[in-house]
Amino acid sequence: MSSGYAIPAGALERGITVRKSRFIARALRAETRAAALAAVEQARADHPDARHHCWAYLIGDPASASTAASDDDGEPGGTAGRPILNVIQHKGLGDVLVVVIRYFGGIKLGAGGLTRAYAQATEAVLSELPVTLHEPVCRVTVAMHFAHEQAVRHWVQGHRGEVDAIRYGEGVGMDITIPVAEIDTFRAFCAAQSITMHETA
């Protein structure tokens, strides 16, 4: 079972200048391809005058990423998107998108210069990007008497879980997300309290 991996805890922008060209690197969390591409479009909207908006993303565990892609956006093939992705992989980050926005300064950098510049811009933003740990989680549903509600809420809060939904009827139903590492402990807690628990995913 995976012990988790680093993901962005927020978004960050950093810029570098290389021979009059300005490279602005924007890094943020993206958990799906659609979210990553939407963020690329946002970068285009924020910097409509820039010559290039090159990007790469890696979704899922970086040790076995479910999806990774990159785009040179008009730069010579392999000089932008691939260097960005290489830095992401080197940093061991998952669920991350980096867009590097380039304002051309009038001096051609050549393939080697471009590759270094895009890698340097990516390194600049990722070296300062706040990160947090993505833990594998499972989702459960519990059914209980009203008297147990506060005890369950307290347990979930104390074990890095979240109450996603709650329903009141003859008793209380809760949808809860719990770290996989805590599921056996929660199962034992529920059994001791005569609380019905079902894993949903």
mmCIF file of N, CA and C in Angstrom, residues 18-19 23 72 74-84 102 104 107-120:
data_model
loop_
_atom_site.group_PDB
_atom_site.id
_atom_site.type_symbol
_atom_site.label_atom_id
_atom_site.label_comp_id
_atom_site.label_asym_id
_atom_site.label_seq_id
_atom_site.Cartn_x
_atom_site.Cartn_y
_atom_site.Cartn_z
ATOM 1 N N VAL A 18 16.125 35.356 -18.980
ATOM 2 C CA VAL A 18 17.273 34.769 -19.680
ATOM 3 C C VAL A 18 17.445 35.509 -21.000
ATOM 4 N N ARG A 19 18.512 36.273 -21.119
ATOM 5 C CA ARG A 19 18.832 37.026 -22.344
ATOM 6 C C ARG A 19 17.600 37.779 -22.866
ATOM 7 N N PHE A 23 10.584 34.392 -18.380
ATOM 8 C CA PHE A 23 9.924 33.096 -18.174
ATOM 9 C C PHE A 23 9.206 33.137 -16.830
ATOM 10 N N ASP A 72 4.955 21.766 -25.936
ATOM 11 C CA ASP A 72 5.957 22.804 -26.225
ATOM 12 C C ASP A 72 5.342 24.114 -26.706
ATOM 13 N N GLY A 74 4.646 25.552 -29.508
ATOM 14 C CA GLY A 74 5.315 26.321 -30.553
ATOM 15 C C GLY A 74 6.813 26.440 -30.424
ATOM 16 N N GLU A 75 7.355 26.107 -29.262
ATOM 17 C CA GLU A 75 8.806 26.079 -29.130
ATOM 18 C C GLU A 75 9.327 24.836 -29.879
ATOM 19 N N PRO A 76 10.610 24.833 -30.253
ATOM 20 C CA PRO A 76 11.149 23.637 -30.924
ATOM 21 C C PRO A 76 10.898 22.365 -30.104
ATOM 22 N N GLY A 77 10.572 21.286 -30.790
ATOM 23 C CA GLY A 77 10.177 20.052 -30.123
ATOM 24 C C GLY A 77 11.162 19.594 -29.049
ATOM 25 N N GLY A 78 10.640 19.316 -27.871
ATOM 26 C CA GLY A 78 11.455 18.791 -26.776
ATOM 27 C C GLY A 78 12.209 19.821 -25.973
ATOM 28 N N THR A 79 12.045 21.119 -26.284
ATOM 29 C CA THR A 79 12.832 22.145 -25.580
ATOM 30 C C THR A 79 12.080 22.803 -24.423
ATOM 31 N N ALA A 80 10.799 22.496 -24.253
ATOM 32 C CA ALA A 80 10.009 23.191 -23.227
ATOM 33 C C ALA A 80 9.220 22.217 -22.343
ATOM 34 N N GLY A 81 8.232 21.549 -22.943
ATOM 35 C CA GLY A 81 7.382 20.667 -22.147
ATOM 36 C C GLY A 81 8.148 19.546 -21.467
ATOM 37 N N ARG A 82 9.039 18.893 -22.218
ATOM 38 C CA ARG A 82 9.809 17.782 -21.655
ATOM 39 C C ARG A 82 10.723 18.223 -20.521
ATOM 40 N N PRO A 83 11.468 19.336 -20.652
ATOM 41 C CA PRO A 83 12.282 19.796 -19.511
ATOM 42 C C PRO A 83 11.427 20.120 -18.278
ATOM 43 N N ILE A 84 10.240 20.694 -18.498
ATOM 44 C CA ILE A 84 9.350 20.984 -17.367
ATOM 45 C C ILE A 84 8.969 19.681 -16.674
ATOM 46 N N ARG A 102 6.269 32.409 -21.570
ATOM 47 C CA ARG A 102 7.457 33.089 -22.072
ATOM 48 C C ARG A 102 7.102 34.339 -22.856
ATOM 49 N N PHE A 104 8.959 36.693 -25.232
ATOM 50 C CA PHE A 104 10.178 36.680 -26.047
ATOM 51 C C PHE A 104 10.879 38.038 -25.995
ATOM 52 N N ILE A 107 16.000 37.862 -28.503
ATOM 53 C CA ILE A 107 17.251 37.128 -28.713
ATOM 54 C C ILE A 107 16.934 35.631 -28.703
ATOM 55 N N LYS A 108 17.276 34.938 -29.781
ATOM 56 C CA LYS A 108 17.038 33.494 -29.832
ATOM 57 C C LYS A 108 18.005 32.788 -28.891
ATOM 58 N N LEU A 109 17.480 31.797 -28.174
ATOM 59 C CA LEU A 109 18.286 31.107 -27.172
ATOM 60 C C LEU A 109 18.882 29.803 -27.684
ATOM 61 N N GLY A 110 18.372 29.291 -28.806
ATOM 62 C CA GLY A 110 18.829 27.988 -29.285
ATOM 63 C C GLY A 110 18.197 26.869 -28.475
ATOM 64 N N ALA A 111 18.257 25.658 -29.010
ATOM 65 C CA ALA A 111 17.597 24.525 -28.356
ATOM 66 C C ALA A 111 18.146 24.283 -26.952
ATOM 67 N N GLY A 112 19.458 24.288 -26.807
ATOM 68 C CA GLY A 112 20.051 24.055 -25.496
ATOM 69 C C GLY A 112 19.692 25.142 -24.501
ATOM 70 N N GLY A 113 19.708 26.387 -24.971
ATOM 71 C CA GLY A 113 19.358 27.499 -24.100
ATOM 72 C C GLY A 113 17.912 27.453 -23.655
ATOM 73 N N LEU A 114 17.018 27.097 -24.584
ATOM 74 C CA LEU A 114 15.603 26.972 -24.230
ATOM 75 C C LEU A 114 15.386 25.866 -23.205
ATOM 76 N N THR A 115 16.003 24.726 -23.458
ATOM 77 C CA THR A 115 15.850 23.594 -22.535
ATOM 78 C C THR A 115 16.283 23.990 -21.133
ATOM 79 N N ARG A 116 17.428 24.656 -21.021
ATOM 80 C CA ARG A 116 17.915 25.087 -19.708
ATOM 81 C C ARG A 116 16.989 26.123 -19.086
ATOM 82 N N ALA A 117 16.509 27.065 -19.885
ATOM 83 C CA ALA A 117 15.665 28.138 -19.349
ATOM 84 C C ALA A 117 14.340 27.592 -18.803
ATOM 85 N N TYR A 118 13.715 26.692 -19.568
ATOM 86 C CA TYR A 118 12.444 26.129 -19.087
ATOM 87 C C TYR A 118 12.659 25.268 -17.841
ATOM 88 N N ALA A 119 13.762 24.533 -17.800
ATOM 89 C CA ALA A 119 14.069 23.739 -16.609
ATOM 90 C C ALA A 119 14.362 24.641 -15.412
ATOM 91 N N GLN A 120 15.108 25.727 -15.633
ATOM 92 C CA GLN A 120 15.441 26.644 -14.545
ATOM 93 C C GLN A 120 14.193 27.328 -13.991
#
